[in-house]
Coordinates of C-alpha atoms and ligand atoms in Angstrom, one line a residue:
Chain A
M1 CA 46.0 -14.3 65.8
L2 CA 46.8 -11.9 63.4
N3 CA 47.2 -8.3 64.4
L4 CA 47.8 -5.8 62.2
K5 CA 49.1 -2.3 64.2
Q6 CA 49.5 0.7 62.5
L7 CA 50.6 0.1 59.4
E8 CA 51.0 2.2 56.5
K9 CA 51.5 2.2 53.1
V10 CA 52.5 4.3 50.4
F11 CA 53.0 4.2 46.8
Y12 CA 54.9 6.9 44.5
E13 CA 56.0 8.4 47.6
G14 CA 56.8 12.4 47.0
T15 CA 56.1 12.7 43.6
P16 CA 52.6 14.0 41.9
D17 CA 51.3 10.4 41.4
E18 CA 52.1 9.6 45.2
K19 CA 49.0 7.1 46.9
K20 CA 48.8 6.7 50.3
A21 CA 47.0 2.8 49.7
L22 CA 47.1 2.4 53.8
Q23 CA 46.4 5.4 56.6
G24 CA 47.0 3.9 59.7
V25 CA 45.5 0.2 60.1
D26 CA 44.8 -1.7 62.8
L27 CA 43.1 -4.6 63.3
T28 CA 43.1 -8.5 65.3
L29 CA 42.1 -11.0 64.1
N30 CA 40.1 -14.6 67.0
E31 CA 40.9 -17.3 65.5
G32 CA 38.3 -18.6 63.3
D33 CA 36.6 -15.3 62.5
F34 CA 35.3 -15.0 59.0
V35 CA 35.7 -11.3 58.1
T36 CA 33.6 -10.0 54.9
V37 CA 36.0 -6.5 53.5
I38 CA 34.0 -4.5 51.5
G39 CA 35.1 -0.5 50.6
S40 CA 35.0 1.8 47.4
N41 CA 37.9 1.5 44.7
G42 CA 41.1 2.2 45.8
A43 CA 39.6 1.9 49.7
G44 CA 43.4 -0.5 50.1
K45 CA 42.0 -3.9 50.4
S46 CA 43.7 -5.3 47.7
T47 CA 47.1 -3.8 49.1
L48 CA 46.4 -4.6 52.2
L49 CA 46.2 -8.7 51.9
N50 CA 48.9 -8.1 49.5
I51 CA 50.5 -6.9 52.7
I52 CA 49.2 -9.2 54.8
A53 CA 50.4 -11.7 52.7
G54 CA 53.9 -10.6 52.3
V55 CA 53.7 -9.9 48.5
L56 CA 54.2 -5.6 49.8
F57 CA 55.9 -4.8 52.6
P58 CA 54.6 -1.9 54.7
D59 CA 56.3 1.4 55.5
F60 CA 55.1 1.3 59.1
G61 CA 53.5 -0.9 61.1
A62 CA 53.9 -4.5 62.0
I63 CA 52.9 -7.6 61.6
T64 CA 52.3 -10.3 63.6
I65 CA 50.9 -14.0 63.2
D66 CA 50.2 -16.1 66.4
D67 CA 52.6 -13.5 68.4
K68 CA 55.2 -14.2 65.6
D69 CA 56.6 -11.1 64.1
V70 CA 55.9 -11.9 60.1
T71 CA 56.4 -8.1 58.7
F72 CA 59.5 -8.4 56.8
I73 CA 59.0 -12.5 56.2
P74 CA 59.0 -12.7 52.4
E75 CA 56.1 -14.1 50.5
Q76 CA 57.1 -17.2 49.5
K77 CA 58.0 -18.4 53.4
R78 CA 55.1 -16.6 54.8
S79 CA 52.5 -18.4 52.7
K80 CA 53.3 -21.3 55.1
W81 CA 50.6 -20.1 56.5
I82 CA 48.1 -18.1 54.5
G83 CA 46.6 -19.6 52.1
R84 CA 45.3 -16.8 49.5
V85 CA 42.6 -17.1 46.3
F86 CA 43.0 -14.3 43.6
Q87 CA 39.9 -12.8 41.6
D88 CA 42.0 -13.7 38.1
P89 CA 40.8 -17.3 37.8
M90 CA 44.2 -17.8 36.1
A91 CA 46.5 -16.5 39.1
G92 CA 46.0 -19.4 41.2
T93 CA 46.5 -22.6 39.0
A94 CA 49.4 -23.8 36.9
P95 CA 47.7 -24.5 33.4
N96 CA 49.9 -26.3 31.6
M97 CA 49.9 -29.1 34.4
T98 CA 47.0 -31.7 35.7
I99 CA 45.1 -30.8 39.0
E100 CA 46.4 -33.5 40.5
E101 CA 49.6 -32.2 39.6
N102 CA 48.1 -28.6 40.8
L103 CA 46.8 -30.4 44.5
A104 CA 50.3 -32.0 44.4
L105 CA 52.2 -28.5 44.7
A106 CA 49.6 -27.1 47.2
L107 CA 50.8 -30.1 49.1
G108 CA 54.0 -28.8 49.3
R109 CA 53.2 -25.7 51.0
T110 CA 53.4 -26.6 54.3
K111 CA 56.2 -29.1 54.2
K112 CA 59.4 -29.3 52.4
R113 CA 59.5 -30.3 48.6
S114 CA 61.5 -34.0 48.4
F115 CA 62.6 -35.7 45.0
L116 CA 59.6 -38.2 46.1
R117 CA 57.0 -38.3 43.3
G118 CA 54.6 -35.5 43.2
V119 CA 52.0 -38.0 42.4
N120 CA 51.8 -41.3 43.8
A121 CA 48.9 -43.5 43.8
K122 CA 47.6 -42.5 48.0
R123 CA 47.8 -39.0 47.1
R124 CA 46.1 -39.5 43.9
E125 CA 43.0 -40.9 45.8
E126 CA 42.9 -38.7 48.8
F127 CA 42.7 -35.9 45.9
Q128 CA 39.3 -37.6 44.6
D129 CA 38.3 -37.5 47.4
L130 CA 39.0 -34.1 48.4
L131 CA 37.4 -32.4 44.8
S132 CA 34.0 -35.1 45.2
S133 CA 33.3 -33.1 48.4
I134 CA 33.7 -29.7 47.0
D135 CA 30.6 -32.2 43.6
I136 CA 31.9 -30.4 40.5
G137 CA 32.5 -33.4 38.8
L138 CA 36.6 -32.4 39.3
E139 CA 37.5 -35.8 40.8
D140 CA 36.5 -37.6 37.6
R141 CA 39.2 -35.1 35.6
L142 CA 42.2 -35.8 37.9
N143 CA 45.2 -35.8 34.6
T144 CA 42.9 -33.2 32.5
K145 CA 45.4 -29.6 31.9
V146 CA 43.3 -27.6 34.6
G147 CA 43.8 -25.1 31.5
L148 CA 41.1 -26.8 29.2
L149 CA 38.8 -25.9 32.8
S150 CA 36.0 -23.1 32.9
G151 CA 37.1 -20.0 35.3
G152 CA 34.6 -21.7 37.4
E153 CA 36.6 -24.9 37.7
R154 CA 39.5 -23.1 38.0
Q155 CA 38.6 -20.6 40.2
A156 CA 36.8 -23.9 42.9
L157 CA 40.2 -26.5 42.5
S158 CA 42.5 -22.7 43.4
L159 CA 39.7 -23.0 46.8
V160 CA 40.5 -26.1 47.4
M161 CA 44.3 -25.8 46.6
A162 CA 44.5 -23.2 49.3
T163 CA 42.6 -24.7 52.3
F164 CA 43.4 -28.0 51.8
T165 CA 46.3 -27.6 53.7
K166 CA 44.6 -25.9 57.2
P167 CA 46.3 -22.5 56.3
R168 CA 46.0 -20.1 59.3
I169 CA 45.0 -17.2 57.4
L170 CA 42.6 -17.8 54.3
L171 CA 43.0 -14.5 51.7
L172 CA 40.2 -14.4 49.7
D173 CA 40.7 -10.4 46.9
E174 CA 36.9 -10.6 44.8
H175 CA 37.8 -13.9 44.5
T176 CA 34.5 -14.0 42.6
A177 CA 34.4 -11.0 41.1
A178 CA 35.7 -12.4 37.3
L179 CA 33.0 -14.9 37.2
D180 CA 28.8 -15.1 36.1
P181 CA 26.4 -14.6 38.6
A182 CA 25.3 -18.1 38.7
R183 CA 29.0 -19.3 39.1
A184 CA 30.2 -17.4 41.1
E185 CA 27.1 -18.6 43.4
L186 CA 28.7 -21.6 43.1
I187 CA 32.0 -20.7 44.5
T188 CA 30.5 -18.1 47.1
N189 CA 28.6 -21.7 48.9
I190 CA 31.7 -23.7 48.4
T191 CA 33.7 -21.2 49.9
K192 CA 31.6 -21.1 53.1
D193 CA 31.5 -24.6 53.1
I194 CA 35.5 -24.9 53.3
V195 CA 35.7 -22.1 55.9
K196 CA 33.0 -24.0 58.0
K197 CA 34.7 -27.3 57.9
H198 CA 38.0 -26.7 58.7
Q199 CA 37.1 -23.6 60.9
L200 CA 39.2 -21.2 58.8
T201 CA 40.1 -17.9 59.8
T202 CA 39.7 -15.6 56.9
L203 CA 38.8 -11.8 56.0
M204 CA 37.4 -12.4 52.2
V205 CA 37.1 -9.0 49.8
T206 CA 34.0 -8.3 47.8
H207 CA 31.7 -5.9 46.3
Q208 CA 28.6 -7.2 46.8
M209 CA 27.3 -6.1 49.5
D210 CA 24.5 -8.6 50.6
Q211 CA 26.8 -11.0 50.2
A212 CA 29.1 -9.1 52.8
I213 CA 26.1 -9.1 55.3
E214 CA 25.4 -12.8 55.0
L215 CA 28.5 -14.0 54.9
G216 CA 30.7 -14.7 58.2
N217 CA 31.0 -13.4 61.6
R218 CA 32.6 -9.7 61.2
L219 CA 32.0 -7.0 59.1
F220 CA 35.3 -3.9 57.7
M221 CA 34.3 -1.2 55.5
M222 CA 37.4 0.5 53.9
D223 CA 38.0 3.7 52.9
A224 CA 41.0 6.1 51.9
G225 CA 43.7 2.9 53.5
Q226 CA 41.7 2.6 56.3
I227 CA 39.1 0.4 58.1
I228 CA 36.1 3.0 59.1
F229 CA 33.7 0.4 60.3
D230 CA 33.9 -2.8 62.0
A231 CA 31.1 -4.9 62.9
D232 CA 30.7 -7.7 65.4
E233 CA 29.0 -10.6 65.3
K234 CA 25.8 -9.0 67.3
Q235 CA 26.4 -5.8 65.2
K236 CA 26.3 -7.5 61.8
K237 CA 23.2 -10.0 62.5
D238 CA 20.6 -7.1 62.0
L239 CA 22.6 -5.6 59.2
T240 CA 21.1 -4.2 56.2
V241 CA 22.3 -2.2 52.9
E242 CA 20.6 0.4 53.2
Q243 CA 22.5 1.2 57.2
L244 CA 25.2 -0.1 55.9
I245 CA 25.1 2.6 53.0
E246 CA 23.9 5.7 55.4
E247 CA 26.3 4.8 57.8
F248 CA 29.2 5.6 54.7
Q249 CA 27.7 8.8 54.8
K250 CA 27.6 9.5 58.8
I251 CA 31.5 8.7 59.0
R252 CA 32.6 10.3 55.6
G253 CA 30.5 12.7 54.8
K254 CA 30.1 12.4 51.3
Q255 CA 28.0 9.5 49.0
F256 CA 29.3 5.4 48.7
T257 CA 31.1 5.2 45.6
N258 CA 31.8 2.4 44.1
D259 CA 31.1 1.8 40.2
R260 CA 31.2 -1.8 40.7
A261 CA 29.3 -2.6 44.3
M262 CA 26.2 -4.2 44.0
L263 CA 22.8 -3.1 46.0
S264 CA 21.0 -5.8 44.9
V265 CA 18.5 -5.9 47.8
Chain B
M1 CA 76.0 -40.6 1.3
V2 CA 74.9 -43.8 4.3
G3 CA 77.7 -43.4 5.8
A4 CA 76.6 -39.1 6.4
L5 CA 73.7 -40.0 7.8
Y6 CA 74.9 -42.7 10.2
G7 CA 77.0 -40.3 11.3
A8 CA 74.5 -37.3 11.0
F9 CA 72.3 -40.3 13.7
E10 CA 75.3 -40.7 16.0
S11 CA 76.2 -36.0 16.5
G12 CA 72.3 -36.2 16.7
L13 CA 72.5 -38.5 19.7
I14 CA 75.2 -36.6 21.0
Y15 CA 74.0 -33.3 20.7
A16 CA 70.3 -34.5 22.3
L17 CA 71.7 -33.8 25.0
M18 CA 72.3 -30.0 24.2
A19 CA 68.9 -30.4 23.0
L20 CA 67.3 -31.6 26.8
G21 CA 69.3 -28.8 28.5
V22 CA 67.4 -26.0 25.9
Y23 CA 63.7 -28.0 26.4
L24 CA 64.2 -27.5 29.9
T25 CA 65.0 -23.6 29.9
F26 CA 62.9 -22.4 27.2
R27 CA 59.8 -24.7 27.6
V28 CA 59.6 -26.1 31.2
L29 CA 60.8 -22.8 33.0
D30 CA 59.9 -21.0 30.5
F31 CA 63.4 -18.6 30.4
P32 CA 65.0 -17.8 27.4
D33 CA 68.8 -18.7 27.6
L34 CA 71.7 -18.1 25.8
T35 CA 74.2 -19.3 28.1
V36 CA 74.1 -22.2 25.8
D37 CA 76.4 -21.0 23.0
G38 CA 79.1 -20.8 25.9
S39 CA 78.0 -22.9 27.8
F40 CA 78.3 -25.9 25.3
V41 CA 81.6 -24.4 24.6
T42 CA 82.7 -24.4 28.3
G43 CA 82.3 -28.4 28.9
G44 CA 84.7 -29.4 25.8
A45 CA 87.0 -26.6 27.1
V46 CA 87.2 -28.3 30.1
S47 CA 87.1 -32.0 28.9
A48 CA 89.8 -31.0 26.4
I49 CA 92.0 -29.2 28.2
M50 CA 92.2 -32.1 31.4
I51 CA 92.3 -35.5 28.8
V52 CA 95.8 -33.6 26.8
N53 CA 96.8 -33.1 30.6
G54 CA 96.5 -36.9 31.3
S55 CA 93.5 -37.0 33.2
D56 CA 90.5 -39.8 32.5
P57 CA 88.0 -38.7 30.3
F58 CA 85.0 -39.7 32.6
L59 CA 86.3 -37.5 34.9
A60 CA 86.6 -35.0 32.9
T61 CA 83.6 -34.8 31.1
L62 CA 82.3 -34.7 34.5
L63 CA 83.5 -31.7 35.3
G64 CA 83.0 -30.3 31.6
G65 CA 79.3 -30.7 32.7
V66 CA 79.9 -29.1 36.1
A67 CA 82.0 -26.5 35.2
G68 CA 78.5 -25.5 33.0
F69 CA 76.0 -26.0 35.9
L70 CA 77.9 -23.0 37.9
A71 CA 77.8 -21.0 34.5
G72 CA 74.3 -21.8 34.5
C73 CA 73.8 -21.1 37.8
V74 CA 75.7 -17.2 37.6
T75 CA 73.1 -16.8 34.8
G76 CA 70.2 -17.6 37.3
L77 CA 71.4 -15.4 39.8
L78 CA 71.9 -12.6 37.5
H79 CA 68.8 -12.4 37.1
T80 CA 67.1 -13.8 40.3
K81 CA 69.1 -11.6 42.4
G82 CA 70.2 -9.1 39.4
N83 CA 67.1 -8.5 38.4
I84 CA 69.1 -8.8 34.4
N85 CA 66.3 -9.6 32.2
P86 CA 66.2 -13.1 31.3
L87 CA 67.8 -12.5 27.6
L88 CA 70.3 -10.3 28.5
A89 CA 71.0 -12.2 31.9
G90 CA 72.5 -15.1 29.3
I91 CA 73.4 -12.8 26.7
L92 CA 76.0 -11.8 29.6
M93 CA 77.0 -14.5 30.8
M94 CA 77.6 -16.1 27.2
T95 CA 80.0 -13.2 25.9
A96 CA 82.2 -13.6 29.9
L97 CA 82.1 -17.5 29.0
Y98 CA 83.9 -16.7 25.5
S99 CA 86.8 -15.3 26.9
I100 CA 86.8 -17.7 29.7
N101 CA 86.6 -20.3 27.3
L102 CA 89.8 -18.8 25.7
R103 CA 91.5 -19.2 29.1
I104 CA 91.1 -22.7 30.6
M105 CA 92.0 -23.9 26.2
D106 CA 94.6 -21.8 26.4
M107 CA 94.3 -21.3 22.6
P108 CA 91.5 -21.5 20.4
N109 CA 91.3 -25.2 19.4
I110 CA 92.5 -28.1 21.5
P111 CA 93.2 -31.0 19.2
L112 CA 92.5 -34.7 20.5
L113 CA 93.4 -37.1 18.5
N114 CA 95.6 -39.4 19.7
Q115 CA 94.4 -38.8 22.9
S116 CA 92.2 -41.5 25.1
T117 CA 89.1 -40.4 25.3
I118 CA 85.4 -41.7 25.9
F119 CA 85.3 -43.6 22.6
T120 CA 88.2 -44.7 22.6
K121 CA 88.0 -46.3 25.8
I122 CA 84.5 -47.7 25.1
E123 CA 86.1 -49.6 21.8
A124 CA 89.0 -50.9 24.0
W125 CA 85.8 -53.1 26.5
W126 CA 83.4 -52.7 22.8
N127 CA 85.6 -55.2 20.9
S128 CA 86.4 -57.2 23.8
L129 CA 82.5 -58.0 23.7
Q130 CA 82.4 -58.9 19.8
L131 CA 79.0 -56.8 19.5
D132 CA 80.1 -55.7 16.1
E133 CA 80.1 -58.6 14.9
I134 CA 76.5 -59.2 16.6
L135 CA 75.1 -56.5 15.3
M136 CA 76.7 -56.6 11.7
K137 CA 74.8 -60.2 10.7
P138 CA 71.2 -59.3 9.8
F139 CA 72.8 -57.1 7.2
T140 CA 75.3 -59.6 5.8
A141 CA 72.5 -61.5 5.6
L142 CA 69.9 -59.3 4.2
G143 CA 73.0 -58.3 1.4
I144 CA 73.6 -54.8 2.9
S145 CA 76.4 -55.0 4.4
D146 CA 78.0 -51.7 3.0
Y147 CA 75.2 -50.2 4.1
A148 CA 75.6 -50.5 7.8
P149 CA 78.2 -48.6 10.0
R150 CA 81.7 -48.7 10.2
T151 CA 81.1 -49.6 13.8
F152 CA 77.9 -49.8 16.2
L153 CA 80.1 -48.3 19.1
V154 CA 79.1 -45.2 19.2
I155 CA 75.2 -45.5 18.1
V156 CA 74.3 -48.2 20.8
S157 CA 76.3 -46.0 24.0
M158 CA 74.8 -43.1 23.3
V159 CA 71.7 -44.2 22.9
V160 CA 71.9 -46.1 26.0
F161 CA 73.3 -43.0 27.7
V162 CA 70.4 -40.2 26.6
I163 CA 67.5 -42.7 27.5
I164 CA 69.1 -43.0 30.8
I165 CA 69.7 -39.2 31.3
K166 CA 66.0 -39.2 29.6
F167 CA 64.7 -41.4 32.1
V168 CA 66.5 -39.1 35.0
M169 CA 65.1 -35.8 33.6
D170 CA 61.1 -37.5 33.3
W171 CA 61.5 -38.4 36.8
L172 CA 62.8 -35.5 38.5
L173 CA 59.9 -33.5 36.4
Q174 CA 57.3 -35.7 38.1
T175 CA 58.7 -35.0 42.0
E176 CA 57.6 -32.7 43.7
A177 CA 60.7 -30.5 43.2
G178 CA 60.2 -31.0 39.9
L179 CA 56.8 -30.1 40.4
A180 CA 57.4 -26.6 41.3
L181 CA 60.2 -25.9 38.7
R182 CA 57.6 -26.7 36.4
A183 CA 54.7 -24.7 38.4
T184 CA 57.5 -21.5 38.0
G185 CA 57.8 -21.6 34.5
D186 CA 53.9 -21.8 34.3
N187 CA 52.7 -19.4 37.0
I188 CA 55.5 -17.9 38.5
R189 CA 52.9 -15.8 41.5
M190 CA 51.2 -18.9 42.2
V191 CA 53.7 -20.4 42.8
R192 CA 55.6 -18.0 45.4
S193 CA 51.5 -18.1 47.1
L194 CA 52.4 -21.5 47.6
S195 CA 55.6 -21.7 49.6
A196 CA 58.0 -22.6 47.0
N197 CA 61.4 -20.0 46.5
T198 CA 61.1 -19.1 42.7
N199 CA 64.2 -18.3 42.6
R200 CA 66.0 -21.1 43.7
Y201 CA 64.4 -23.3 41.2
I202 CA 65.1 -20.8 38.5
V203 CA 68.6 -21.1 39.6
M204 CA 69.0 -24.8 39.4
G205 CA 67.1 -25.0 36.4
L206 CA 69.6 -22.9 34.9
G207 CA 72.6 -24.8 36.4
L208 CA 70.8 -28.5 35.1
S209 CA 70.1 -27.3 31.7
N210 CA 73.8 -26.0 30.6
G211 CA 75.1 -29.0 32.8
L212 CA 74.0 -31.4 30.4
V213 CA 74.4 -28.7 27.3
A214 CA 77.9 -28.8 28.4
I215 CA 78.2 -32.5 29.1
S216 CA 77.2 -32.6 25.2
G217 CA 79.5 -29.6 24.1
A218 CA 82.4 -32.5 25.9
L219 CA 81.0 -35.4 24.1
I220 CA 80.9 -33.1 20.8
A221 CA 84.5 -32.2 21.5
Q222 CA 85.7 -36.3 21.5
Y223 CA 83.7 -37.2 18.9
N224 CA 84.8 -34.8 17.1
G225 CA 88.8 -34.8 17.6
F226 CA 89.1 -31.0 18.7
A227 CA 87.9 -28.4 21.3
D228 CA 87.0 -25.1 19.7
V229 CA 86.6 -22.1 20.8
N230 CA 84.1 -21.1 18.1
L231 CA 82.2 -24.3 18.4
G232 CA 79.4 -22.7 20.5
I233 CA 78.4 -20.2 17.6
G234 CA 74.5 -20.2 17.0
M235 CA 74.6 -23.1 19.1
I236 CA 71.2 -22.0 20.9
V237 CA 69.3 -21.4 17.6
V238 CA 69.9 -25.2 16.8
G239 CA 68.7 -26.2 20.2
L240 CA 65.3 -24.0 19.6
A241 CA 65.5 -26.6 16.0
S242 CA 65.9 -29.8 17.7
V243 CA 63.0 -28.7 20.3
I244 CA 60.8 -27.5 17.4
I245 CA 61.1 -30.1 15.1
G246 CA 60.4 -32.8 17.5
E247 CA 57.6 -31.3 19.3
G248 CA 56.3 -30.5 16.0
L249 CA 57.0 -34.1 14.2
F250 CA 56.5 -36.1 17.8
G251 CA 53.9 -34.5 19.9
T252 CA 53.4 -32.2 23.6
K253 CA 51.5 -34.7 25.1
K254 CA 53.0 -36.0 28.4
I255 CA 56.6 -35.3 29.7
A256 CA 57.9 -38.7 29.0
R257 CA 56.5 -38.1 25.3
T258 CA 58.0 -34.8 25.3
T259 CA 61.5 -35.1 25.6
L260 CA 61.4 -38.2 24.0
A261 CA 60.4 -35.8 21.2
V262 CA 62.9 -33.2 21.5
I263 CA 65.4 -35.8 21.6
L264 CA 64.2 -36.9 18.3
G265 CA 64.2 -33.3 17.2
A266 CA 68.1 -33.7 17.9
I267 CA 68.3 -36.3 15.2
A268 CA 66.3 -35.6 13.2
Y269 CA 67.8 -31.7 12.5
R270 CA 71.5 -33.3 12.0
I271 CA 69.7 -35.9 9.2
I272 CA 68.0 -32.3 7.6
I273 CA 71.5 -31.0 7.9
A274 CA 73.4 -34.1 6.4
L275 CA 70.8 -33.3 3.1
A276 CA 70.9 -30.5 2.9
L277 CA 74.6 -30.5 3.1
R278 CA 74.3 -33.1 -0.1
V279 CA 72.4 -31.0 -2.3
D280 CA 75.6 -29.6 -4.8
F281 CA 75.5 -24.9 -4.0
V282 CA 75.1 -25.2 -0.3
D283 CA 78.1 -24.9 1.6
A284 CA 79.1 -26.5 5.3
S285 CA 78.9 -22.3 6.1
D286 CA 75.4 -22.4 5.0
M287 CA 74.3 -24.0 7.7
K288 CA 73.3 -22.0 10.3
L289 CA 71.1 -19.9 7.5
I290 CA 69.6 -23.3 7.0
T291 CA 69.6 -23.8 10.6
A292 CA 67.8 -20.1 11.2
V293 CA 65.1 -20.7 8.2
I294 CA 64.3 -24.0 9.6
V295 CA 63.2 -22.5 13.1
V296 CA 61.6 -19.6 11.8
A297 CA 59.8 -22.1 8.8
A298 CA 58.7 -24.5 12.2
L299 CA 57.2 -21.5 13.5
V300 CA 55.3 -19.9 11.6
I301 CA 54.4 -22.7 8.9
P302 CA 51.9 -24.2 12.0
H303 CA 50.2 -20.9 12.3
W304 CA 49.4 -20.7 8.8
W305 CA 48.2 -24.0 8.6
K306 CA 45.9 -23.5 11.2
Q307 CA 44.4 -20.3 9.5
V308 CA 43.7 -21.8 6.6
K309 CA 42.2 -24.5 7.9
E310 CA 39.8 -22.6 9.7
N311 CA 39.3 -20.6 6.2
N312 CA 38.3 -23.4 5.1
R313 CA 35.3 -24.8 8.2
R314 CA 34.3 -21.0 8.4
H315 CA 33.7 -21.6 4.1
T316 CA 32.2 -25.2 4.3
K317 CA 30.6 -24.1 7.3
K318 CA 28.9 -20.3 4.7
R319 CA 28.1 -23.2 2.1
Q320 CA 25.7 -25.3 4.1
L321 CA 24.0 -22.3 5.9
H322 CA 23.1 -21.3 2.7
Q323 CA 22.1 -24.8 0.9
N324 CA 20.5 -25.8 4.1
G325 CA 18.7 -21.7 3.5
K326 CA 17.6 -22.5 -0.2
G327 CA 16.4 -26.4 1.5
E328 CA 13.9 -24.7 3.4
N329 CA 12.8 -22.1 1.0
T330 CA 11.7 -24.7 -1.6
H331 CA 9.3 -26.2 1.2
A332 CA 8.3 -23.3 1.9
Ligands
ADP1 N1 51.4 -2.1 42.9 C1 50.7 -0.8 43.1 N2 51.9 0.4 42.3 C2 51.3 1.9 42.7 N3 50.1 2.0 43.1 C3 49.5 1.2 43.8 C4 50.0 -0.3 43.6 N4 48.6 -1.3 44.6 C5 47.7 0.0 44.9 N5 47.7 1.2 44.6 C6 47.3 2.1 44.6 O1 46.9 2.0 45.9 C7 45.5 2.6 46.4 C8 44.9 1.4 46.8 O2 44.6 0.3 45.8 P1 44.1 -1.1 46.6 O3 44.0 -1.7 48.1 O4 44.3 -1.5 45.0 O5 42.5 -0.6 46.2 P2 41.2 -1.4 46.7 O6 41.9 -3.1 46.1 O7 40.6 -1.8 47.6 O8 40.3 -1.5 45.3 C9 44.9 3.1 44.9 O9 44.6 4.4 45.0 C10 46.5 2.3 44.3 O10 46.2 3.2 42.5
MG2 MG1 40.9 -5.0 44.8

């Protein structure tokens, strides 16, 4: 359903600062795939997600979603089909608006925004049910301004906002990296539940290798703007962190360098 | 003295529309829009030239507002399509509008005395209702009829109009589109990721804001009895002063509360200026300096006050700790 062909992206082309962020990325995601993506810093993971989302346009290559060419469709149009959660908990919500207002805003992703009241009694009830399902008490705080929530709560809300309109593709870019371990685990569990419940086709970048192995049905390893390793469901089952690191050395002939990678075994 | 205060109250009500416009850009959209200095005059210019040419004053005021709306949209386009920084886009538009306003007016000043304005129109109807006599009764009953205004016409009509605009604005900001507009000023990146065209909301928001500012300018011209090309100078600071005073005095908990606060702020500002002008050594030409000082004070004092309180709190804590420590020592 998502198809990327020979994507290339270069920043500052032709200057001494030239950075080849993507160098020929091909990939196909099938309906319901949950792919985890790992890779060293600067491997091009965020750039890849940004190009899929339409924040950046590729220098070369094509992107199709459901056989529709979306390569140069701008972000705000493409986001009809794409839900995103960013690394920064501040990025996914509007701090000076209330929880219910933020949710109402997210409803507008799939339908045209009207001049009718954004939050009405019926919607409020729906929002309450929705938030009850993630069970962190947000359902009782619909009128709280989001800026007063903790990072973890904001990230949970971002996740709900990105998914409850059932996007075709969910993009998660290290969305637990800024949280403490307990909160990160909470968000990881919520992610698992939501993706399962809505059967979302998901690309999740993570720097935790064990998490990348545990979650999802496929795993990509990226390096220097390329996908260098693609484990399918069967391969992924028996994968270990050591094997992943070994695999990397075998392919690249160098050490896996990522100061943030957590090799918690 | 009392007459001056009623005058301040009346013009405060009319300027409240301008302040609501400034609130919409500065606070809701987080876009410091300086177009206001020009669009305020544009409203006055369009309505004045139409009125002296015999147009209906209501239509003239409305079209003044439309002209302001268009000016605001241009500023929005300069920013969104032309990638010009918000402050510069506003300054460019404000500068351009100065010439455009002179073109519209064909002279720097258009007197509106003995013309049919919105206020003379309402007056005829108002007098037939004999409302002044009713409203005057409490004053005469209390024996303070000297302290009553000459007429309640401007006050009543403007209170009604400003409140209608306030409710429309409150409602608009709660709609789905309104939520997207507010979020555009709060977290623009997120709004894009939720499939909203932020450029459109910025252009529309600036248009609406300057439409309100221009209507305010049109009404002020008719209230004062003249349109003047220089009347807009420093208007943005006046609007900011109103917003800041209002927010400071009356709070910002909810949208409805904040818009009311902005209206009251605009009235409070006019009253402060009226009182300042009673002071002997203050000239009318000092008004802009006073306004700037008010804005600076309103920005600096709360910050400074918070620091003083924080210091006091720390001090008290320290003393308490110290005393507790001593207490423990004697126990041991
Ligand atoms: N907006 C940008 N401008 C310039 N260079 C960028 C930009 N975004 C990413 N890069 C560069 O592209 C490369 C890939 O970055 P990124 O996709 O963020 O890596 P990752 O998310 O895998 O750590 C890096 O060398 C980075 O410096
Ligand atoms: Mg990244």
